[in-house]
Short mmCIF file of C-alpha atoms and ligand atoms in Angstrom, two decimals:
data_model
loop_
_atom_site.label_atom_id
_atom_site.label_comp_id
_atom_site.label_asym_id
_atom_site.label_seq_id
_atom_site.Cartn_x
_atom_site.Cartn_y
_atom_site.Cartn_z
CA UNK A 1 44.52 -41.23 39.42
CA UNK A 2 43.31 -38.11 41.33
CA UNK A 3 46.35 -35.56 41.28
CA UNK A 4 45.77 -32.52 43.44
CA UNK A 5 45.51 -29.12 42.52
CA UNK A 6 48.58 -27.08 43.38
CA UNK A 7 46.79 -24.49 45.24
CA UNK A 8 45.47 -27.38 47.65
CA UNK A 9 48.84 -28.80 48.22
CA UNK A 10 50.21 -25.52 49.30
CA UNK A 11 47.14 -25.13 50.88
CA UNK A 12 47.39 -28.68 53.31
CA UNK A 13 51.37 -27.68 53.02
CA UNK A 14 50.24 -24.52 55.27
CA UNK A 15 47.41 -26.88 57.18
CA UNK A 16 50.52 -28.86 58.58
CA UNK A 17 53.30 -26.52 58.75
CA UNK A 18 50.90 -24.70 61.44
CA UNK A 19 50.26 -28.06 62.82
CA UNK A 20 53.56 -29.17 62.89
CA UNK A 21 55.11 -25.82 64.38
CA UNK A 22 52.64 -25.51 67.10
CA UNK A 23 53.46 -28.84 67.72
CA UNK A 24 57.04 -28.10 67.94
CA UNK A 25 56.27 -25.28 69.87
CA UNK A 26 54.27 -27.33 72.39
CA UNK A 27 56.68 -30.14 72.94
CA UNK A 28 59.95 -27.11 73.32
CA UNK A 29 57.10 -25.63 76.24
CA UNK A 30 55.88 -28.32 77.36
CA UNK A 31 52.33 -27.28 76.32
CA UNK A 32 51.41 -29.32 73.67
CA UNK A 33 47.53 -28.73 73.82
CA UNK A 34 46.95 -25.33 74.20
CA UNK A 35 49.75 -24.47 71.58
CA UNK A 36 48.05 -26.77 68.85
CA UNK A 37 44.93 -24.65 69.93
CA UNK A 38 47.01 -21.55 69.32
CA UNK A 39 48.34 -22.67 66.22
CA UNK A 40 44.87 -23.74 64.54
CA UNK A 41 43.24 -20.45 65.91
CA UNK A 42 45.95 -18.62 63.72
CA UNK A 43 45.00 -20.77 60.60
CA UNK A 44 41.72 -20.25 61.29
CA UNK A 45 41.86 -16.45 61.75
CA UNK A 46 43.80 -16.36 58.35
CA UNK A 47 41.21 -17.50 56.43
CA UNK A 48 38.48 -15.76 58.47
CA UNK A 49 40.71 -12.82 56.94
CA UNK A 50 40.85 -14.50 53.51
CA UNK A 51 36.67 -14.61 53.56
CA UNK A 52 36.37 -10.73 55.03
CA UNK A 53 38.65 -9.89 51.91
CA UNK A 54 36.33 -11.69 49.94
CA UNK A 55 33.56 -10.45 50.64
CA UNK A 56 35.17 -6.80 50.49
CA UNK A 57 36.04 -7.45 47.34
CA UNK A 58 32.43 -8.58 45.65
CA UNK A 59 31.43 -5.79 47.35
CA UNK A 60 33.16 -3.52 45.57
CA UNK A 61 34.35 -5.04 41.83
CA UNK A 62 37.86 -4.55 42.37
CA UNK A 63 41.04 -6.44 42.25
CA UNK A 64 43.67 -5.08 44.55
CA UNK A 65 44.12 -6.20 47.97
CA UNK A 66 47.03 -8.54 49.45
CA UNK A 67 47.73 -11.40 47.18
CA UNK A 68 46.14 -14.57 48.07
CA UNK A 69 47.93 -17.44 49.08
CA UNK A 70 47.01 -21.47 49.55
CA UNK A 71 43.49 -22.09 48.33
CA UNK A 72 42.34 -18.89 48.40
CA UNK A 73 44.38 -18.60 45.12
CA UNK A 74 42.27 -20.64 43.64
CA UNK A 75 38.81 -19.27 44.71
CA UNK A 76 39.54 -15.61 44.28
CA UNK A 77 40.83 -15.39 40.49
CA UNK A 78 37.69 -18.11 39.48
CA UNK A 79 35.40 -15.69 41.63
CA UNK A 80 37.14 -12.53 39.76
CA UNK A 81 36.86 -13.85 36.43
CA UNK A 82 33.21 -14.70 36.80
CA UNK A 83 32.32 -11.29 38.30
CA UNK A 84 34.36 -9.77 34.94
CA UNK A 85 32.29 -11.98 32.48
CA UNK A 86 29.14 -10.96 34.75
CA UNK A 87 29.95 -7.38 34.17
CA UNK A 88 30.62 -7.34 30.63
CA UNK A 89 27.07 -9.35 30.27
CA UNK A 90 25.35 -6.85 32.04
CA UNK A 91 27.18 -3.92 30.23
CA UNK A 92 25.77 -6.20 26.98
CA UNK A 93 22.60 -6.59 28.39
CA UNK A 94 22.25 -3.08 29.32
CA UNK A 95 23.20 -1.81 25.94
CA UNK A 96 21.27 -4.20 23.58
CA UNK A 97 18.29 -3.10 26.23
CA UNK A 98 19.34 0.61 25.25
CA UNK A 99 19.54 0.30 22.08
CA UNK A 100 16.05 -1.80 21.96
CA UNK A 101 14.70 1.42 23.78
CA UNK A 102 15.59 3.72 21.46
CA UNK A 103 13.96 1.58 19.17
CA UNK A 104 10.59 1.76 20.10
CA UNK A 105 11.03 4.79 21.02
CA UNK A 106 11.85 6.53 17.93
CA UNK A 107 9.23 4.63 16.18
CA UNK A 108 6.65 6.36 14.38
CA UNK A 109 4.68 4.13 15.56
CA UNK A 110 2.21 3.93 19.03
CA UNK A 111 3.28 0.95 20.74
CA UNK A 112 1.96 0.10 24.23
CA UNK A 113 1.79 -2.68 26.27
CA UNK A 114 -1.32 -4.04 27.99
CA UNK A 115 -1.75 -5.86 31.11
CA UNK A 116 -4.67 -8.72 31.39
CA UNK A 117 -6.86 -6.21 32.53
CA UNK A 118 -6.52 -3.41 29.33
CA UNK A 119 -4.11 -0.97 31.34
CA UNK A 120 -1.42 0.81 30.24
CA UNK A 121 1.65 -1.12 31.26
CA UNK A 122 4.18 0.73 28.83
CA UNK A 123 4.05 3.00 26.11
CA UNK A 124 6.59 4.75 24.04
CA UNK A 125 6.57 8.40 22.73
CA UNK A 126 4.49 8.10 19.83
CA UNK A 127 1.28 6.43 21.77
CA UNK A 128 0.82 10.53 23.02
CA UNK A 129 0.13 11.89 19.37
CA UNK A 130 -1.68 8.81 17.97
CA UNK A 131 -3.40 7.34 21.22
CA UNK A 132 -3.46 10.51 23.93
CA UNK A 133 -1.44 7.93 25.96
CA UNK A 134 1.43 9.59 27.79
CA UNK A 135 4.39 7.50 29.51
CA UNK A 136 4.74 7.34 32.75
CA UNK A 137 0.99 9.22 33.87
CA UNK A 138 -0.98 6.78 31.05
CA UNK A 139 0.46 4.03 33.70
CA UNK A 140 -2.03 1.55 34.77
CA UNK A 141 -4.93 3.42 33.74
CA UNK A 142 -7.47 1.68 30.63
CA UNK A 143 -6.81 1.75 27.18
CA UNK A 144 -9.89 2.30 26.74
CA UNK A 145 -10.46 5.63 28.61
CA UNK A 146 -7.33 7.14 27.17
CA UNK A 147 -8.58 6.48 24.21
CA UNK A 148 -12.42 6.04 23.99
CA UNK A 149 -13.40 4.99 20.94
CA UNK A 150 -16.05 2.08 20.83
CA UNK A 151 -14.88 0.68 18.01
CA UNK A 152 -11.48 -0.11 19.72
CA UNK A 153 -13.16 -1.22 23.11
CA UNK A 154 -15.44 -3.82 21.40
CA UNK A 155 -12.03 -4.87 19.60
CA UNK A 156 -10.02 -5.81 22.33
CA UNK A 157 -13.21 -6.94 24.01
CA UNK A 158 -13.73 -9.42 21.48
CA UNK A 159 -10.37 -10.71 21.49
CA UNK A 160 -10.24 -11.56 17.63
CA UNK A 161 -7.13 -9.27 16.45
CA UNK A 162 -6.86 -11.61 13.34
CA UNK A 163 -7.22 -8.75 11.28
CA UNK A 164 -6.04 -5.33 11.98
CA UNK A 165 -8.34 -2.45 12.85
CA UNK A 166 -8.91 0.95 11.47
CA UNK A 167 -9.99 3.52 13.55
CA UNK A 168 -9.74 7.60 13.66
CA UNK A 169 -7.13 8.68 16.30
CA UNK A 170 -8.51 9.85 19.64
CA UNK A 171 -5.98 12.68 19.86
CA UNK A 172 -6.25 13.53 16.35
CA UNK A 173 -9.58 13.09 14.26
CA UNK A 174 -7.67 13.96 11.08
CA UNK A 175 -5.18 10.84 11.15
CA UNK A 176 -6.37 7.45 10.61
CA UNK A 177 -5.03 4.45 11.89
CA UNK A 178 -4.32 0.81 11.49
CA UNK A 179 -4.27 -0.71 15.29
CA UNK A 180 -2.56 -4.32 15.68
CA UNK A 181 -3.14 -6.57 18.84
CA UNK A 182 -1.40 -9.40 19.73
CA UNK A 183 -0.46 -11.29 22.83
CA UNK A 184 3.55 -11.34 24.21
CA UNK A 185 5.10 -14.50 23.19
CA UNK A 186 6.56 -15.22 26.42
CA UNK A 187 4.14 -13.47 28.56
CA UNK A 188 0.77 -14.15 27.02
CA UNK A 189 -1.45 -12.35 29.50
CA UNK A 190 0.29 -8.91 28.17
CA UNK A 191 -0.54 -7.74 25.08
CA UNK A 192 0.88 -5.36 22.61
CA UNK A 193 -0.90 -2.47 20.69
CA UNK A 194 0.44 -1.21 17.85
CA UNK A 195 -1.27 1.50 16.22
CA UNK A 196 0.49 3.05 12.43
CA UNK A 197 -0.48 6.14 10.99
CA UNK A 198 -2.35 5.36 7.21
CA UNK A 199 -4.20 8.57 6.67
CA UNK A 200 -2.09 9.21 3.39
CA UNK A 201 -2.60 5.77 2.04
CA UNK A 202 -6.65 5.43 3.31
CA UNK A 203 -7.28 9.27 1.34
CA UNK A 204 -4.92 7.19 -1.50
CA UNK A 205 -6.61 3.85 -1.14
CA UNK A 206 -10.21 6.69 -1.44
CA UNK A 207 -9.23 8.64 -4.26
CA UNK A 208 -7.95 5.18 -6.32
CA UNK A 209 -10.94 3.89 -5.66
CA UNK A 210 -13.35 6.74 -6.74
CA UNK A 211 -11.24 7.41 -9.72
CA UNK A 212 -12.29 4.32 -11.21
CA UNK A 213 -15.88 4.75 -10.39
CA UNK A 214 -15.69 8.24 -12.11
CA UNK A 215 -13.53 6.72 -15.18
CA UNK A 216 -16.41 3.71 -15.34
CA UNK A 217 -19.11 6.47 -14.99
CA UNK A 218 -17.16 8.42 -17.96
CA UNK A 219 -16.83 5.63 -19.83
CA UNK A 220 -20.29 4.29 -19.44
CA UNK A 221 -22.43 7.72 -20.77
CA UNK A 222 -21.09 7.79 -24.06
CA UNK A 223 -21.32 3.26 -24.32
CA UNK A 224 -24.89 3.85 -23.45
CA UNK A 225 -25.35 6.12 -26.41
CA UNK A 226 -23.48 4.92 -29.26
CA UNK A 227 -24.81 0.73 -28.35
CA UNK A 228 -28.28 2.65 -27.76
CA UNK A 229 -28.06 4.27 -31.14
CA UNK A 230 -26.53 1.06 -32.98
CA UNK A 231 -29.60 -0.83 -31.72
CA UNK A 232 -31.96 1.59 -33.02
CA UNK A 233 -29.87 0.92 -36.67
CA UNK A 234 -29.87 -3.06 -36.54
CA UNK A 235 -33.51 -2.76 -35.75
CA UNK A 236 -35.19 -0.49 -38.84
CA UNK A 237 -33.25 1.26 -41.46
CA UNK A 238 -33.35 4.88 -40.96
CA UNK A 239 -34.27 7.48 -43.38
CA UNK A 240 -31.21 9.25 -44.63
CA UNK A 241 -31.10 12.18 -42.20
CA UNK A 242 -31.57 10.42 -38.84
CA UNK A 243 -29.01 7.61 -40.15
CA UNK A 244 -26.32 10.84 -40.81
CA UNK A 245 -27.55 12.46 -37.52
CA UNK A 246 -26.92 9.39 -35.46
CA UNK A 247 -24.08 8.25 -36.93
CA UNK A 248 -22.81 11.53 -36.39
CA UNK A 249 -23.59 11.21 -32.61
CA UNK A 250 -21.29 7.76 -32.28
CA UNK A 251 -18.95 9.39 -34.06
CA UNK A 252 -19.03 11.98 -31.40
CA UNK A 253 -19.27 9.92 -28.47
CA UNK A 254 -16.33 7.84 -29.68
CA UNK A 255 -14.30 10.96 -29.94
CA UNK A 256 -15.15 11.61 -26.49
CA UNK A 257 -14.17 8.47 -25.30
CA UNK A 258 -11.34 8.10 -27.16
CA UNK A 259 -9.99 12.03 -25.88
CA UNK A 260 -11.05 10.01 -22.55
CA UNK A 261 -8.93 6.96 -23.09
CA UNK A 262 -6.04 8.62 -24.48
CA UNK A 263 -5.55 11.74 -21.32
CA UNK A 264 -6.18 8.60 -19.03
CA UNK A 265 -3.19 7.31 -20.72
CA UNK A 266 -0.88 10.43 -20.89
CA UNK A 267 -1.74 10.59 -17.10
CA UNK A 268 -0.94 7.41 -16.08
CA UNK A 269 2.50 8.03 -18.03
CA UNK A 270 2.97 11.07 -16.19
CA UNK A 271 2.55 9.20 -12.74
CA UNK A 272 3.99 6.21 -12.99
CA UNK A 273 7.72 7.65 -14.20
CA UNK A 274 8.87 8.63 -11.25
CA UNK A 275 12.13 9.72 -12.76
CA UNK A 276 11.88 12.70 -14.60
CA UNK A 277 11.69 12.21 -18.56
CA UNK A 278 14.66 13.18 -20.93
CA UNK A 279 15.07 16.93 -20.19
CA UNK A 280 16.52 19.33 -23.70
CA UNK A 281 16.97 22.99 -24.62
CA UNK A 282 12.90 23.52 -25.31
CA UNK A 283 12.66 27.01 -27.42
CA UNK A 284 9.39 28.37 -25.93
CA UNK A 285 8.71 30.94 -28.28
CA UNK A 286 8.88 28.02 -31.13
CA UNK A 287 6.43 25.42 -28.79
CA UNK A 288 3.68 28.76 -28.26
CA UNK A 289 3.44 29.41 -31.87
CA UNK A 290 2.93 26.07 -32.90
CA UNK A 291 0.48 26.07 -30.40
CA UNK A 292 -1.53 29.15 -31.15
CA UNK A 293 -2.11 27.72 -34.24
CA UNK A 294 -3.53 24.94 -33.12
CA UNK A 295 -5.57 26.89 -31.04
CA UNK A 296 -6.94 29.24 -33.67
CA UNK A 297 -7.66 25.77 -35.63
CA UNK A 298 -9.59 25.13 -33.01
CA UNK A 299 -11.68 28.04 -32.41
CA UNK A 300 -12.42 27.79 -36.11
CA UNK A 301 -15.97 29.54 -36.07
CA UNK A 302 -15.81 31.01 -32.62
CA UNK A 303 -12.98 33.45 -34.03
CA UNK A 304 -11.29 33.52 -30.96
CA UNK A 305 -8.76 36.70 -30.62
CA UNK A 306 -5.32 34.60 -29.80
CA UNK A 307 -2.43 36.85 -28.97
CA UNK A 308 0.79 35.25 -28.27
CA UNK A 309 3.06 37.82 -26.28
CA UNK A 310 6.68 36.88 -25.97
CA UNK A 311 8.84 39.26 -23.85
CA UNK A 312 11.98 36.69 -23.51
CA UNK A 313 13.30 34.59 -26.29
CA UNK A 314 14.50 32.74 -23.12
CA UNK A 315 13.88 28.72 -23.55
CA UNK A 316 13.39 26.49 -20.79
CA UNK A 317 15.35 23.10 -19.51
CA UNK A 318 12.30 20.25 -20.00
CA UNK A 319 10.66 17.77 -21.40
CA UNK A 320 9.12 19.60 -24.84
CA UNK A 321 7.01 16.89 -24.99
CA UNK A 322 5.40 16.60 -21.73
CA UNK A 323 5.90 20.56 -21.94
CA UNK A 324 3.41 21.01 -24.94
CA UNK A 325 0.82 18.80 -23.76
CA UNK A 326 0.42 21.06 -20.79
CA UNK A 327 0.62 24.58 -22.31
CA UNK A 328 -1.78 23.49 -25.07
CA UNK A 329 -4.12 21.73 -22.41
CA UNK A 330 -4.10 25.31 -20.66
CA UNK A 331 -4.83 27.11 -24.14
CA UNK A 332 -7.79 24.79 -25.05
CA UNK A 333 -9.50 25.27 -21.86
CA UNK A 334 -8.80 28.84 -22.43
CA UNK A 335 -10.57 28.58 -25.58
CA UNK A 336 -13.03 25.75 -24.51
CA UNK A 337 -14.43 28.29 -21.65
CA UNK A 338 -14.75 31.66 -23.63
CA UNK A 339 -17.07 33.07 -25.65
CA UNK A 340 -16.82 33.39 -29.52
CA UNK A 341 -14.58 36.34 -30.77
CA UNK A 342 -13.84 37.18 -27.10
CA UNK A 343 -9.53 37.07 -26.65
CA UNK A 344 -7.17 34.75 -25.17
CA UNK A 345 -3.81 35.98 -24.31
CA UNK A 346 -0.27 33.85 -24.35
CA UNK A 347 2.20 35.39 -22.22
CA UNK A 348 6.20 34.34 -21.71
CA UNK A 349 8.17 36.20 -19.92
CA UNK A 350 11.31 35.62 -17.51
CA UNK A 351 12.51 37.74 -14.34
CA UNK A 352 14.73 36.97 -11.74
CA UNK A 353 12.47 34.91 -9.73
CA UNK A 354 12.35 32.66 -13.07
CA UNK A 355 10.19 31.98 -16.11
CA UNK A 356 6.06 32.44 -16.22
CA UNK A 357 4.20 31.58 -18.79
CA UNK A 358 0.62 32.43 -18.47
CA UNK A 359 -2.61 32.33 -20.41
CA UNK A 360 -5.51 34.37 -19.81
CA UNK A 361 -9.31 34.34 -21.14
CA UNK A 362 -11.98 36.83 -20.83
CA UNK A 363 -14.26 33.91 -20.55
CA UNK A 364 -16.71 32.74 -17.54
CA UNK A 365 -14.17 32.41 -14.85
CA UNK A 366 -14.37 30.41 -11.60
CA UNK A 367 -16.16 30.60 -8.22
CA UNK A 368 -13.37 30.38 -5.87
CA UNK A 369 -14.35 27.42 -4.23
CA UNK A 370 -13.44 25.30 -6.99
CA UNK A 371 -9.88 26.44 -7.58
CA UNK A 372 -8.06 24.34 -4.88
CA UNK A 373 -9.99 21.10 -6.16
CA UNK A 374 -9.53 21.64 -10.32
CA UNK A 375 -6.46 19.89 -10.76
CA UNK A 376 -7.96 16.87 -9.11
CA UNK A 377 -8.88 13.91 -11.80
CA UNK A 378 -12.11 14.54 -13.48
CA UNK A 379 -12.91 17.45 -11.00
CA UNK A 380 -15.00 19.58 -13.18
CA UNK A 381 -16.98 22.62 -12.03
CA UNK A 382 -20.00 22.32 -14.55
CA UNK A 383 -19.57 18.53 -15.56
CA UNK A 384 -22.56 18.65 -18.07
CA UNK A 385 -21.29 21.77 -19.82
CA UNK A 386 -17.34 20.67 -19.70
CA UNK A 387 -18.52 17.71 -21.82
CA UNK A 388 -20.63 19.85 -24.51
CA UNK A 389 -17.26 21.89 -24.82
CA UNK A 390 -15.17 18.38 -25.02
CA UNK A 391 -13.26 18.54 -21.87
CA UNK A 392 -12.39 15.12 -20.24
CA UNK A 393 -11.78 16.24 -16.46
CA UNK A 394 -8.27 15.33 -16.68
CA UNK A 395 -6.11 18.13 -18.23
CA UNK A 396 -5.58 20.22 -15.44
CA UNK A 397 -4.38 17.24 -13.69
CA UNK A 398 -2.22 16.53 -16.54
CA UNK A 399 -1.00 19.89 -15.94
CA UNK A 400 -0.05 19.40 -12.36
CA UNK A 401 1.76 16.68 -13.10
CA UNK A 402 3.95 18.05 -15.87
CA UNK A 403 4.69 21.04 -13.61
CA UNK A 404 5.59 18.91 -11.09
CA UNK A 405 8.04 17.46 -12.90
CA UNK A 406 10.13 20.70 -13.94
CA UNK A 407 9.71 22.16 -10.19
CA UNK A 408 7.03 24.54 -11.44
CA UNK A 409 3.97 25.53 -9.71
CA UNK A 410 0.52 26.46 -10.97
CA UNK A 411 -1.13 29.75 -10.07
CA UNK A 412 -4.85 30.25 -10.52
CA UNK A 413 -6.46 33.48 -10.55
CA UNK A 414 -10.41 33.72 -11.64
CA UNK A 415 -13.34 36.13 -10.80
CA UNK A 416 -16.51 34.96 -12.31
CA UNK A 417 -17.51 36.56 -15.47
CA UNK A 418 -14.20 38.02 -15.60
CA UNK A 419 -11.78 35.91 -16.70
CA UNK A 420 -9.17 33.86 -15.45
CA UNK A 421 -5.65 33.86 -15.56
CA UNK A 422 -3.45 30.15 -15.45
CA UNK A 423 0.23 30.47 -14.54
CA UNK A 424 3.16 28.42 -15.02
CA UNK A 425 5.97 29.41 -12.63
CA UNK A 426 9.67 28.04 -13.48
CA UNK A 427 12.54 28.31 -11.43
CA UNK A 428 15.30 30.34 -12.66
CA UNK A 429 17.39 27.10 -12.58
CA UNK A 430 15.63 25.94 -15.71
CA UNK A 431 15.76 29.21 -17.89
CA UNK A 432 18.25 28.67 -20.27
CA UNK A 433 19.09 31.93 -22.54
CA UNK A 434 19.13 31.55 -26.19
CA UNK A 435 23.12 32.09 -26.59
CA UNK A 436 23.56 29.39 -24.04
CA UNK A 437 21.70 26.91 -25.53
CA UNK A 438 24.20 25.44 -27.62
CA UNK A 439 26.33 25.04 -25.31
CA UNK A 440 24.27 24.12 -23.00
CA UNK A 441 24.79 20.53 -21.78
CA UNK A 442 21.81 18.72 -20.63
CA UNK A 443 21.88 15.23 -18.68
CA UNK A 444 18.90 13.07 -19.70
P1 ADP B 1 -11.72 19.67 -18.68
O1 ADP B 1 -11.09 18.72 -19.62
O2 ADP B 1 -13.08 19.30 -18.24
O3 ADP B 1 -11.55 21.08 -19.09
P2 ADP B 1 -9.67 20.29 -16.84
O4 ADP B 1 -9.00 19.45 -15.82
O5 ADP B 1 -8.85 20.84 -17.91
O6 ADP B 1 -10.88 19.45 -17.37
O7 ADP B 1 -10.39 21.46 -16.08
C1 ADP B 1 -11.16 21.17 -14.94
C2 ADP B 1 -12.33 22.13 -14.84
O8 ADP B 1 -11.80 23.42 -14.61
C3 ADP B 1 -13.11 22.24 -16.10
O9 ADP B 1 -14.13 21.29 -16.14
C4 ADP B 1 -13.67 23.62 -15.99
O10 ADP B 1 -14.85 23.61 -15.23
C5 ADP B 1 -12.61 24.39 -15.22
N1 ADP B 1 -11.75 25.22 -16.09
C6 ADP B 1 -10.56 24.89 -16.60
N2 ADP B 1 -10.05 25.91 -17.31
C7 ADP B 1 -10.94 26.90 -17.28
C8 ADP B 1 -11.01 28.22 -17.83
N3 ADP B 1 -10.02 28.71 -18.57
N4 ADP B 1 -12.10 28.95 -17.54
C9 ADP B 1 -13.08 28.46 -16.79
N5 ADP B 1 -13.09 27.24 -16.24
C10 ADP B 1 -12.05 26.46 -16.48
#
């Protein structure tokens, strides 16, 4: 059975009490008519009131006012409660589309919207340093004029943004970049550019790929010659000398490719643990004169002049390991590049700025040109001659790394025909003094 809201009973309780009053009033008067007229132009002015309070208040969001009475206490609290849930929406709304701003915004990333006809609809910061597109004066003007590049145009003129596109940026020829189209999902005739910086991982994606065309080329010479030589063997037996003179040569060639093999390896070591190796107490002076041994060993006939001077028996916090592959690498080079009986010097030494260790050689030196590029893999400055003297191209880059990984630095200094001079700079951080060693405690 339909029961009837409170508020509308008071309401029709109201609706007839004016009635019935006026009424009243008109029979007491003897004006029945005009009275009733009286008494529904007061009910009516009421809610006329009612409706101008109404309105007042959607006008202005607020709740105070007269309390309502009759129906009116029904309509205003609904009407109130959805204008509160309206509000907080639109506080929601307002927020999420804040907070979606910053966003894009702060994205390193160029993003910009299209319209259907290629102009600028939005963009967000980043679109000025990748794309010369500026927000708000980039507004409806073409993509493609902000940013000529004809690669681009005959992109989004094609329409085919299956794959992404790489392009050099139009306010920066030094970047590169990796532009993405696609249409709005719910407003297809809009699209959206986005355009990512890759120049780091296109010189990466470069350097990867010419590293193993240099390691193939490397690795291909000294194939040729020892399968060209073992052909010439399984074909006629040589007489005694050429069969000790080329087996000599594969010998050599496999030494060569196995020095190759084995620095690729140490390298790739190096690189791929990112974490630095198990650091000890490494006793320099004790590492150098096991390695000026070597390096006398290895002069053998050339009767290099090695002098090892030690002015700290300070040690170092490292990796002795990783340590002595790079020292000796710079002492072998030393040697590799000077002439015979000429001298190579060792030097270790610590000051407050930290520990240097360097080696100089009064050998052929270095154009400057090439210093920035030799610790590069397989950068050589005389490739044909850096082979006769054994050198694989990688140990300078072996050396980088190594430094790297004790927060040393590499300092270069060569005149041609005079000499150069390799230094290893340590921070003072990792000098450890020879008292302290012991009780020195070192985290792995
Ligand atoms: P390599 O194994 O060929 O020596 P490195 O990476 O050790 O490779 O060195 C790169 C290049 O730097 C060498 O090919 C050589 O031309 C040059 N170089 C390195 N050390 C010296 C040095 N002490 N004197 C002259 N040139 C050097």
């Amino acid at each position: 059975m339909f029961s009837m809201p409170n508020h509308w009973r008071e309401e029709l309780r109201l609706f007839l009490g004016t009635l019935i009053m006026s009424g009243l009033a008109g029979m007491l008067t003897g004006q029945l008519l005009p009275c009733l007229l009286l008494g529904m132009l007061v009910y009516l002015g009421w809610h006329l009131y009612q409706l101008a309070r109404l309105a007042h208040l959607l006008g202005q969001n607020g709740h105070d006012g007269p309390r309502p009475i009759g129906l009116w206490k029904d309509i205003v609290p609904r009407i109130q409660e959805r204008q509160d849930s309206n509000n907080t929406r639109i506080r929601n709304l307002s927020y999420q589309l804040d907070r979606f701003r910053d966003t894009v915004n702060t994205l390193p990333d160029a993003v910009i919207i299209l319209d259907h006809s290629g102009r600028v609809d939005w963009s967000n910061p980043a679109a000025e340093n990748l794309l010369n597109i500026v927000w708000p004066d980039s507004q409806g003007r073409l993509l493609t004029a902000l940013a000529p590049d004809p690669v681009l145009g005959e992109y989004l003129e094609n329409s085919e943004f299956a794959m992404p596109l790489v392009i050099t940026s139009p306010a920066n020829r030094a970047k590169i970049l990796s532009v993405f189209v696609t249409p709005l999902k719910h407003e297809a005739n809009l699209l959206m550019v986005v355009a990512r910086d890759i120049t780091r991982q296109y010189y990466l994606d470069t350097s990867r790929r010419d590293f193993v065309a240099n390691v193939s080329h490397e690795l291909r010479t000294p194939l040729t010659v020892i399968s060209g030589l073992a052909e010439q063997l399984n074909t006629n037996i040589p007489d005694p000398a050429i069969l000790q003179r080329s087996t000599g040569l594969i010998l050599q060639q496999a030494r060569r490719m196995n020095e190759l093999v084995s620095d690729l390896l140490t390298l790739s070591r190096l690189e791929m643990r990112r974490e630095s190796a198990p650091e000890e107490h490494v006793p320099i002076e004790e590492l150098l004169t096991t390695i000026v041994e070597e390096a006398r060993t290895l002069s053998g006939a050339a009767q290099h002049v090695v002098q090892l001077d030690i002015r700290s028996r300070d040690g170092l916090r490292g990796n002795a390991k990783e340590l002595r592959t790079a020292f000796s690498n710079l002492v072998t080079n030393a040697i590799r590049h000077t002439p015979n009986h000429a001298e190579v010097r060792i030097l270790w030494q610590v000051d407050d700025e930290g520990a240097h260790l360097s080696v100089t050689d009064t050998g052929e030196g270095i154009a400057a040109r090439h210093i920035p590029r030799l610790t590069e893999r397989l950068y050589r400055v005389d490739a044909s001659h850096s082979r006769d003297t054994g050198g694989t191209g990688l140990g300078l880059a072996i050396v980088k790394h190594v430094l790297e990984r004790h927060d040393a630095e590499l300092e270069i200094i060569s005149t041609v025909g005079g000499g150069s001079t390799f230094t290893c700079h340590f921070p003072a951080e990792r000098v450890i003094r020879p008292g302290a060693a012991e009780n020195t405690a070192i985290s792995d």
